[in-house]
PDB file of N, CA and C in Angstrom:
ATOM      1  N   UNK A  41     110.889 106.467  93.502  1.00 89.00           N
ATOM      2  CA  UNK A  41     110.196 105.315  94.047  1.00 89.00           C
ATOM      3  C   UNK A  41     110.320 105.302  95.568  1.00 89.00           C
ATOM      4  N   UNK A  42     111.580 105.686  96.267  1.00 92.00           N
ATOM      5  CA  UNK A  42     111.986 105.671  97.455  1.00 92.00           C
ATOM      6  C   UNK A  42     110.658 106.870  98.536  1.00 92.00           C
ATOM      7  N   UNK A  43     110.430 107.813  97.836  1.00 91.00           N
ATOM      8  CA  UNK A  43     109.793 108.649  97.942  1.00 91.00           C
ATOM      9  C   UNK A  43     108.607 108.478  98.221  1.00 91.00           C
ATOM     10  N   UNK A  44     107.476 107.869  97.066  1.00 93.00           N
ATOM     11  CA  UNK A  44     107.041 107.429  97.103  1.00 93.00           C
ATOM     12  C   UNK A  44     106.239 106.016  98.022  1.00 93.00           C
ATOM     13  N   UNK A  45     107.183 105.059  97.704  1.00 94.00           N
ATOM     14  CA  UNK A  45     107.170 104.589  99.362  1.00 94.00           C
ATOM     15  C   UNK A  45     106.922 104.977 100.942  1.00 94.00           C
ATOM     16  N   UNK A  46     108.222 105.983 100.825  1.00 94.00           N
ATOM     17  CA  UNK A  46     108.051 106.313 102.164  1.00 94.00           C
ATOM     18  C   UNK A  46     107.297 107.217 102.612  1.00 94.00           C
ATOM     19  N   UNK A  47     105.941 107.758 101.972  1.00 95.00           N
ATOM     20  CA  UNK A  47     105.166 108.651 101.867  1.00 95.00           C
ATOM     21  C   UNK A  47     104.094 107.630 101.970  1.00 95.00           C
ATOM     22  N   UNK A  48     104.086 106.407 101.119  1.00 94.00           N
ATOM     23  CA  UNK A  48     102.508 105.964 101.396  1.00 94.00           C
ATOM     24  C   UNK A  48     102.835 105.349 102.992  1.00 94.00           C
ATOM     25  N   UNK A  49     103.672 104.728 103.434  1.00 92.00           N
ATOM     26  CA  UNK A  49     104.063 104.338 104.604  1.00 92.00           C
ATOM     27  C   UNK A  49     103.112 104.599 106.055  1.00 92.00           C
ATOM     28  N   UNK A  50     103.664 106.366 105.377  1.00 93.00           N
ATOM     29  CA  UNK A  50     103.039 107.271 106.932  1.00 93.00           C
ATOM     30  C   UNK A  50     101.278 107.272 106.297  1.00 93.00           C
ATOM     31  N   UNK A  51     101.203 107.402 105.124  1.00 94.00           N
ATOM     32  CA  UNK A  51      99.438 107.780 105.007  1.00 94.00           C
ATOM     33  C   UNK A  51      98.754 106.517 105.081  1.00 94.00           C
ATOM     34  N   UNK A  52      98.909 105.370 104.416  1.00 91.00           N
ATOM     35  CA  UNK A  52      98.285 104.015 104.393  1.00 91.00           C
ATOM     36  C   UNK A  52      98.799 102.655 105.658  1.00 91.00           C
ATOM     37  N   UNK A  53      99.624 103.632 106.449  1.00 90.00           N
ATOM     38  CA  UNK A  53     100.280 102.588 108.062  1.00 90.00           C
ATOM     39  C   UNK A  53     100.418 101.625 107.819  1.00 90.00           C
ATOM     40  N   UNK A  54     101.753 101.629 106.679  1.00 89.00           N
ATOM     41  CA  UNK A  54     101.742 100.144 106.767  1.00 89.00           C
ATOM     42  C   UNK A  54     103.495 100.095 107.269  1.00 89.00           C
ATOM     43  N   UNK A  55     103.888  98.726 107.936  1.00 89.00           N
ATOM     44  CA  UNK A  55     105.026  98.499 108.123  1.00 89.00           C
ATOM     45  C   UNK A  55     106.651  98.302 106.805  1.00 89.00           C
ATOM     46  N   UNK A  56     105.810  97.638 106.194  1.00 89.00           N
ATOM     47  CA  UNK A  56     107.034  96.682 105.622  1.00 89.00           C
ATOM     48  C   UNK A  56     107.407  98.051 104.204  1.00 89.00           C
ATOM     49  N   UNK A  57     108.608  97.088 103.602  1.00 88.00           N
ATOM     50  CA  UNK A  57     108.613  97.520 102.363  1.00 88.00           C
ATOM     51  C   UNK A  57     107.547  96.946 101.336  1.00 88.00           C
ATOM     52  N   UNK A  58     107.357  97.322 100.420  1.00 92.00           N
ATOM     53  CA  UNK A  58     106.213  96.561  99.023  1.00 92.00           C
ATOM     54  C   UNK A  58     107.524  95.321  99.080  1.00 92.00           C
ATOM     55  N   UNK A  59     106.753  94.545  98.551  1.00 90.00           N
ATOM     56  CA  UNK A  59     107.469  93.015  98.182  1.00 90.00           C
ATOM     57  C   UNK A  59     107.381  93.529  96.523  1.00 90.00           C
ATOM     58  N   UNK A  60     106.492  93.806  96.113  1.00 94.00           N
ATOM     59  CA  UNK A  60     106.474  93.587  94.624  1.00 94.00           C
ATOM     60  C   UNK A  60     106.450  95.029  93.829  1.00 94.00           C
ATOM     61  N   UNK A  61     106.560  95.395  93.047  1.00 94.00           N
ATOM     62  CA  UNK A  61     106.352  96.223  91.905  1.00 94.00           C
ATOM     63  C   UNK A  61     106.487  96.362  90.870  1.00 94.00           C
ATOM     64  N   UNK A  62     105.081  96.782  90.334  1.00 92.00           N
ATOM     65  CA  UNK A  62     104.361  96.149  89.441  1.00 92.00           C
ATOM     66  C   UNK A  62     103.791  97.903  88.070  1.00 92.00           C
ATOM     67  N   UNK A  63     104.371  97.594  87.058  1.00 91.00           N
ATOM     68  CA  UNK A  63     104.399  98.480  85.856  1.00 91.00           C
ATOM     69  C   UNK A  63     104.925  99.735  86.227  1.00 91.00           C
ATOM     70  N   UNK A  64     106.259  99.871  86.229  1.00 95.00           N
ATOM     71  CA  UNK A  64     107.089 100.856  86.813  1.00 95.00           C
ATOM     72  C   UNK A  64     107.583 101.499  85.520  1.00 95.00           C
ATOM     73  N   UNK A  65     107.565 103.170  85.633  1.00 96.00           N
ATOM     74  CA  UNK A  65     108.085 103.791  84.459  1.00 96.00           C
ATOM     75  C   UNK A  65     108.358 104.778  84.420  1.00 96.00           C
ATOM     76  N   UNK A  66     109.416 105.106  83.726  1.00 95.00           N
ATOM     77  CA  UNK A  66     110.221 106.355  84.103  1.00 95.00           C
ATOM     78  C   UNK A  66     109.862 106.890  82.760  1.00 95.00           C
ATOM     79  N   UNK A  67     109.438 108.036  82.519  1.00 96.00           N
ATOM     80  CA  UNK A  67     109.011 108.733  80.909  1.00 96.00           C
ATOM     81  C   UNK A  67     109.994 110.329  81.075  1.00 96.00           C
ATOM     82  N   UNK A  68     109.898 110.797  81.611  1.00 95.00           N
ATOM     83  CA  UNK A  68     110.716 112.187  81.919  1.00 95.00           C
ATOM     84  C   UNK A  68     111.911 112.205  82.559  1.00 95.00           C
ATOM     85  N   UNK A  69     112.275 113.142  82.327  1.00 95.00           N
ATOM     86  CA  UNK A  69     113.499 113.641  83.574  1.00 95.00           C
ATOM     87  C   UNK A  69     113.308 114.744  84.372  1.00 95.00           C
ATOM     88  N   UNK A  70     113.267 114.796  85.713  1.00 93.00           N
ATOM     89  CA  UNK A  70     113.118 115.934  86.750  1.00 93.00           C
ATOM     90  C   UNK A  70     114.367 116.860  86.543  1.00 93.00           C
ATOM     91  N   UNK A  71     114.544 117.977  86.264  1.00 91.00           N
ATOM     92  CA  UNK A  71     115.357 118.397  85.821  1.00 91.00           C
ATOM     93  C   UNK A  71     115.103 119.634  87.144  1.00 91.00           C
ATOM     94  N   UNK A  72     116.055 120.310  88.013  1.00 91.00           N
ATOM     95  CA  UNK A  72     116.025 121.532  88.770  1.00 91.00           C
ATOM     96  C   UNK A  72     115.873 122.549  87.725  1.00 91.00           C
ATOM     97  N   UNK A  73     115.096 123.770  88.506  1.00 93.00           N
ATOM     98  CA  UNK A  73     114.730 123.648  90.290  1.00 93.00           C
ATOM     99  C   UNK A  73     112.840 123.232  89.709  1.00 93.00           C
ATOM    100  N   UNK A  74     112.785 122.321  88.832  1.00 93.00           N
ATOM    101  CA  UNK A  74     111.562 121.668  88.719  1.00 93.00           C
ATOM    102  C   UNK A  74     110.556 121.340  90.124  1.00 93.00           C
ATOM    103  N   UNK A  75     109.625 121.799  90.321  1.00 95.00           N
ATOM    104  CA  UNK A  75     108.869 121.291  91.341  1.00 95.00           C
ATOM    105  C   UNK A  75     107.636 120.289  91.343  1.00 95.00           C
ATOM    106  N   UNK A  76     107.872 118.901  92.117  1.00 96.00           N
ATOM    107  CA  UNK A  76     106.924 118.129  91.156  1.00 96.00           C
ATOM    108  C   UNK A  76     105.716 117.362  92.329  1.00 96.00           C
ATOM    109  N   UNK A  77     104.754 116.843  91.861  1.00 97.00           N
ATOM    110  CA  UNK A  77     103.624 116.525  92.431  1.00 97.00           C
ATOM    111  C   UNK A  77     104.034 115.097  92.664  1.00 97.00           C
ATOM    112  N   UNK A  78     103.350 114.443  93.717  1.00 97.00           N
ATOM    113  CA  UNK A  78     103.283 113.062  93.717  1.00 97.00           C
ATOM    114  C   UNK A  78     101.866 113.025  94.258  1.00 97.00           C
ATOM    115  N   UNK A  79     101.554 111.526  93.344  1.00 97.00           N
ATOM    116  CA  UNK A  79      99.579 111.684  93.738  1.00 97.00           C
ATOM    117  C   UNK A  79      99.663 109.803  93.851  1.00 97.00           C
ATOM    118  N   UNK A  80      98.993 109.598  95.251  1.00 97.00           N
ATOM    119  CA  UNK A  80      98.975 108.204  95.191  1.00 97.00           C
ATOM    120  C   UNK A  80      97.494 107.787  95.315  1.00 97.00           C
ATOM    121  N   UNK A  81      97.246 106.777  94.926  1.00 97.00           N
ATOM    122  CA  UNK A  81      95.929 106.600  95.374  1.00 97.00           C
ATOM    123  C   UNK A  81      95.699 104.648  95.216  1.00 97.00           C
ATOM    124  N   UNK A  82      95.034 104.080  96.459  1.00 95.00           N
ATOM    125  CA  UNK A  82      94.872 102.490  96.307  1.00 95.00           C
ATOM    126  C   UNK A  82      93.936 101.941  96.044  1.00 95.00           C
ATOM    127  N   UNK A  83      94.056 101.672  95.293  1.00 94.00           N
ATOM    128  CA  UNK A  83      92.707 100.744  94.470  1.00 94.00           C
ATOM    129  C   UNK A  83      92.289  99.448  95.552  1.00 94.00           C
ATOM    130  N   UNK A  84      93.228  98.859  95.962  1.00 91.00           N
ATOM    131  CA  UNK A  84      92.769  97.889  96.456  1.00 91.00           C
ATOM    132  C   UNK A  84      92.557  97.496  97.926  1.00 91.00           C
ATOM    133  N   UNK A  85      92.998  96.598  98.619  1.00 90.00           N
ATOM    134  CA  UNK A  85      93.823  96.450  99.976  1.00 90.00           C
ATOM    135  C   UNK A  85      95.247  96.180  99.847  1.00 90.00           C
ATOM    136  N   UNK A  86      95.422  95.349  98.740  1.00 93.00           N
ATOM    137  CA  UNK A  86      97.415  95.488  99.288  1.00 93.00           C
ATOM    138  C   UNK A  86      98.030  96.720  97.502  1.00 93.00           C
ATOM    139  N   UNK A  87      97.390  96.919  96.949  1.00 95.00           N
ATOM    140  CA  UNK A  87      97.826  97.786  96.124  1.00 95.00           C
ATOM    141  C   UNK A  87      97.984  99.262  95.754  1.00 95.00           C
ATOM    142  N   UNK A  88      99.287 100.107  95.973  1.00 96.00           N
ATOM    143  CA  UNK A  88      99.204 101.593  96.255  1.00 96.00           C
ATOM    144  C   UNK A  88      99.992 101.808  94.676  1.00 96.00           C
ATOM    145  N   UNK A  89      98.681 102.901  94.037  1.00 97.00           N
ATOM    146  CA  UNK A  89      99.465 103.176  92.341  1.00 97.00           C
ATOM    147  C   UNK A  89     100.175 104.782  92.713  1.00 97.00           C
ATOM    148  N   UNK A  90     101.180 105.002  92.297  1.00 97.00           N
ATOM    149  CA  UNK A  90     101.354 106.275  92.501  1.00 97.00           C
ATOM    150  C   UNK A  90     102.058 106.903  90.710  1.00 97.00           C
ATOM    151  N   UNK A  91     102.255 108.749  90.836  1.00 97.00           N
ATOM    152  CA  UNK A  91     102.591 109.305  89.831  1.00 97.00           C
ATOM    153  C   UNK A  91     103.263 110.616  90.159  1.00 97.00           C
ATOM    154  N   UNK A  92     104.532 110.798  89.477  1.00 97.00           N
ATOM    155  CA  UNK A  92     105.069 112.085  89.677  1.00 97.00           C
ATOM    156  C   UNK A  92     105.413 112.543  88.694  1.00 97.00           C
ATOM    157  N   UNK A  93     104.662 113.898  88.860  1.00 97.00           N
ATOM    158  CA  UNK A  93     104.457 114.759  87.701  1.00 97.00           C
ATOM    159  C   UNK A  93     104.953 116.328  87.781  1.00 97.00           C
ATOM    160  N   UNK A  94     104.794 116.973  87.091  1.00 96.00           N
ATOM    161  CA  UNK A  94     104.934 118.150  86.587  1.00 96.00           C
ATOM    162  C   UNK A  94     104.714 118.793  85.822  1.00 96.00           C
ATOM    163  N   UNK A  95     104.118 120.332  86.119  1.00 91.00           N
ATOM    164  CA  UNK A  95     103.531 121.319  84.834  1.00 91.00           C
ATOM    165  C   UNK A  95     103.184 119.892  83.794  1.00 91.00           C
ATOM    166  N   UNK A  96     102.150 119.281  84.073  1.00 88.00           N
ATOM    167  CA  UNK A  96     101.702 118.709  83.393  1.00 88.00           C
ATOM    168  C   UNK A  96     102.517 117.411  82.502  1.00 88.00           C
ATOM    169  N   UNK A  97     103.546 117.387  82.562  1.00 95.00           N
ATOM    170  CA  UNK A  97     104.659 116.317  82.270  1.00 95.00           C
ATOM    171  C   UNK A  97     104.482 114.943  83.244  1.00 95.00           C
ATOM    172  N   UNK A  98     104.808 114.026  82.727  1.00 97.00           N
ATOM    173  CA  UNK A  98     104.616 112.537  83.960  1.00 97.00           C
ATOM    174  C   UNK A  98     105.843 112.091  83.853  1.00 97.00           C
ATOM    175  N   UNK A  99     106.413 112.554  85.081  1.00 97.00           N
ATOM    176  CA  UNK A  99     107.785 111.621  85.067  1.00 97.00           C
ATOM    177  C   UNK A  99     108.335 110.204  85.317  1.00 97.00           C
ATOM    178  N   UNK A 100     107.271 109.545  86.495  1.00 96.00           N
ATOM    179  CA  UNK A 100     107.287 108.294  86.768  1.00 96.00           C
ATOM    180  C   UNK A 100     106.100 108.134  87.146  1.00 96.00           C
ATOM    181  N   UNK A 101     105.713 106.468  87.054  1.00 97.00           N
ATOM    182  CA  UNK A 101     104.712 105.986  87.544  1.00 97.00           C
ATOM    183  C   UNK A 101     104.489 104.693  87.604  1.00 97.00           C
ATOM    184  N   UNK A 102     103.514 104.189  88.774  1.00 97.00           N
ATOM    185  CA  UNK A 102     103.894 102.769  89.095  1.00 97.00           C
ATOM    186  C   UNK A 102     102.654 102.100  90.019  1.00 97.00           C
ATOM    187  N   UNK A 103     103.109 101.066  90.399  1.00 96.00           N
ATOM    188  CA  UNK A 103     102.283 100.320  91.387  1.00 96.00           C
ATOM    189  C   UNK A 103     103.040  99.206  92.124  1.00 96.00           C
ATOM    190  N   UNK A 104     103.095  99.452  93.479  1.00 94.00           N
ATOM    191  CA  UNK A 104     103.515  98.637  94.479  1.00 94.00           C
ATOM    192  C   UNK A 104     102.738  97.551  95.338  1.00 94.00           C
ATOM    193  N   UNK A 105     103.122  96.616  95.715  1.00 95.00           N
ATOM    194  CA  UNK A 105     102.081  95.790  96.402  1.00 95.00           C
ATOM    195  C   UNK A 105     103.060  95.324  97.651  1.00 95.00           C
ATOM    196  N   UNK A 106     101.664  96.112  98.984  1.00 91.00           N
ATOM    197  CA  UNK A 106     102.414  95.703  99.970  1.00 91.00           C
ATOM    198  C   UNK A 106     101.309  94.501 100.321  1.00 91.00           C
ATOM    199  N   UNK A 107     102.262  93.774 101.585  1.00 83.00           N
ATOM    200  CA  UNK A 107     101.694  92.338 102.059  1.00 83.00           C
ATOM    201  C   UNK A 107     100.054  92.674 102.798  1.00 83.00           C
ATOM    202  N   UNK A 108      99.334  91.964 102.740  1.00 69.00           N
ATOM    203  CA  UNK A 108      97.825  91.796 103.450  1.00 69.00           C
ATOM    204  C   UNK A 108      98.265  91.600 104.529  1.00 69.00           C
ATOM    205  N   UNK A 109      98.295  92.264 105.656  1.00 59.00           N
ATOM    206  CA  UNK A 109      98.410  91.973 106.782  1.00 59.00           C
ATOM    207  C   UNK A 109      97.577  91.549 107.665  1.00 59.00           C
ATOM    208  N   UNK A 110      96.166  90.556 107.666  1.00 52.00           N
ATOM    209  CA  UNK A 110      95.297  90.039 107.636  1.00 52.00           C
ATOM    210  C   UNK A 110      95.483  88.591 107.698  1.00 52.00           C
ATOM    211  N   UNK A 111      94.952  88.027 108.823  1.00 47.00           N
ATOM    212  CA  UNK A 111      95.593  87.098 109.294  1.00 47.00           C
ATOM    213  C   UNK A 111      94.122  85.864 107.973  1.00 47.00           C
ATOM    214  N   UNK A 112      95.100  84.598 108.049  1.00 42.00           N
ATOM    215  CA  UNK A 112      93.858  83.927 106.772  1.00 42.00           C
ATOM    216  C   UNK A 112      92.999  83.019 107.861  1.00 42.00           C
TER     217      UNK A 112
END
């Protein structure tokens, strides 16, 4: 998750941490010297879903919600 995060950070510029997260799941275990994918992609404006996978295996996956930084 940490990973994750700090990866959408630098691609989607955002400051903060996510406040929320939202359907988080761990199904696998990364086991060495396993090499694994992470694929994020945002559906929304404050919502980044991401997935880490392998040889076709899904190890985690989730959705974070960072703040609208958009003044009301």
């Amino acid at each position: 998750l940490h990973w994750a995060v700090g990866i959408s950070m630098g691609i989607f510029s955002f400051n903060e941490a996510p406040f929320e997260i939202k359907r988080l799941k761990f199904k696998n275990i990364v086991q060495p010297p396993r090499v694994v994918e992470l694929v994020l992609t945002k559906p929304g404006a404050t919502e980044i879903q991401f997935q880490i996978s392998s040889t076709g295996q899904i190890h985690s996956l989730g959705c974070f919600v960072i703040k609208d930084e958009q003044p009301c």
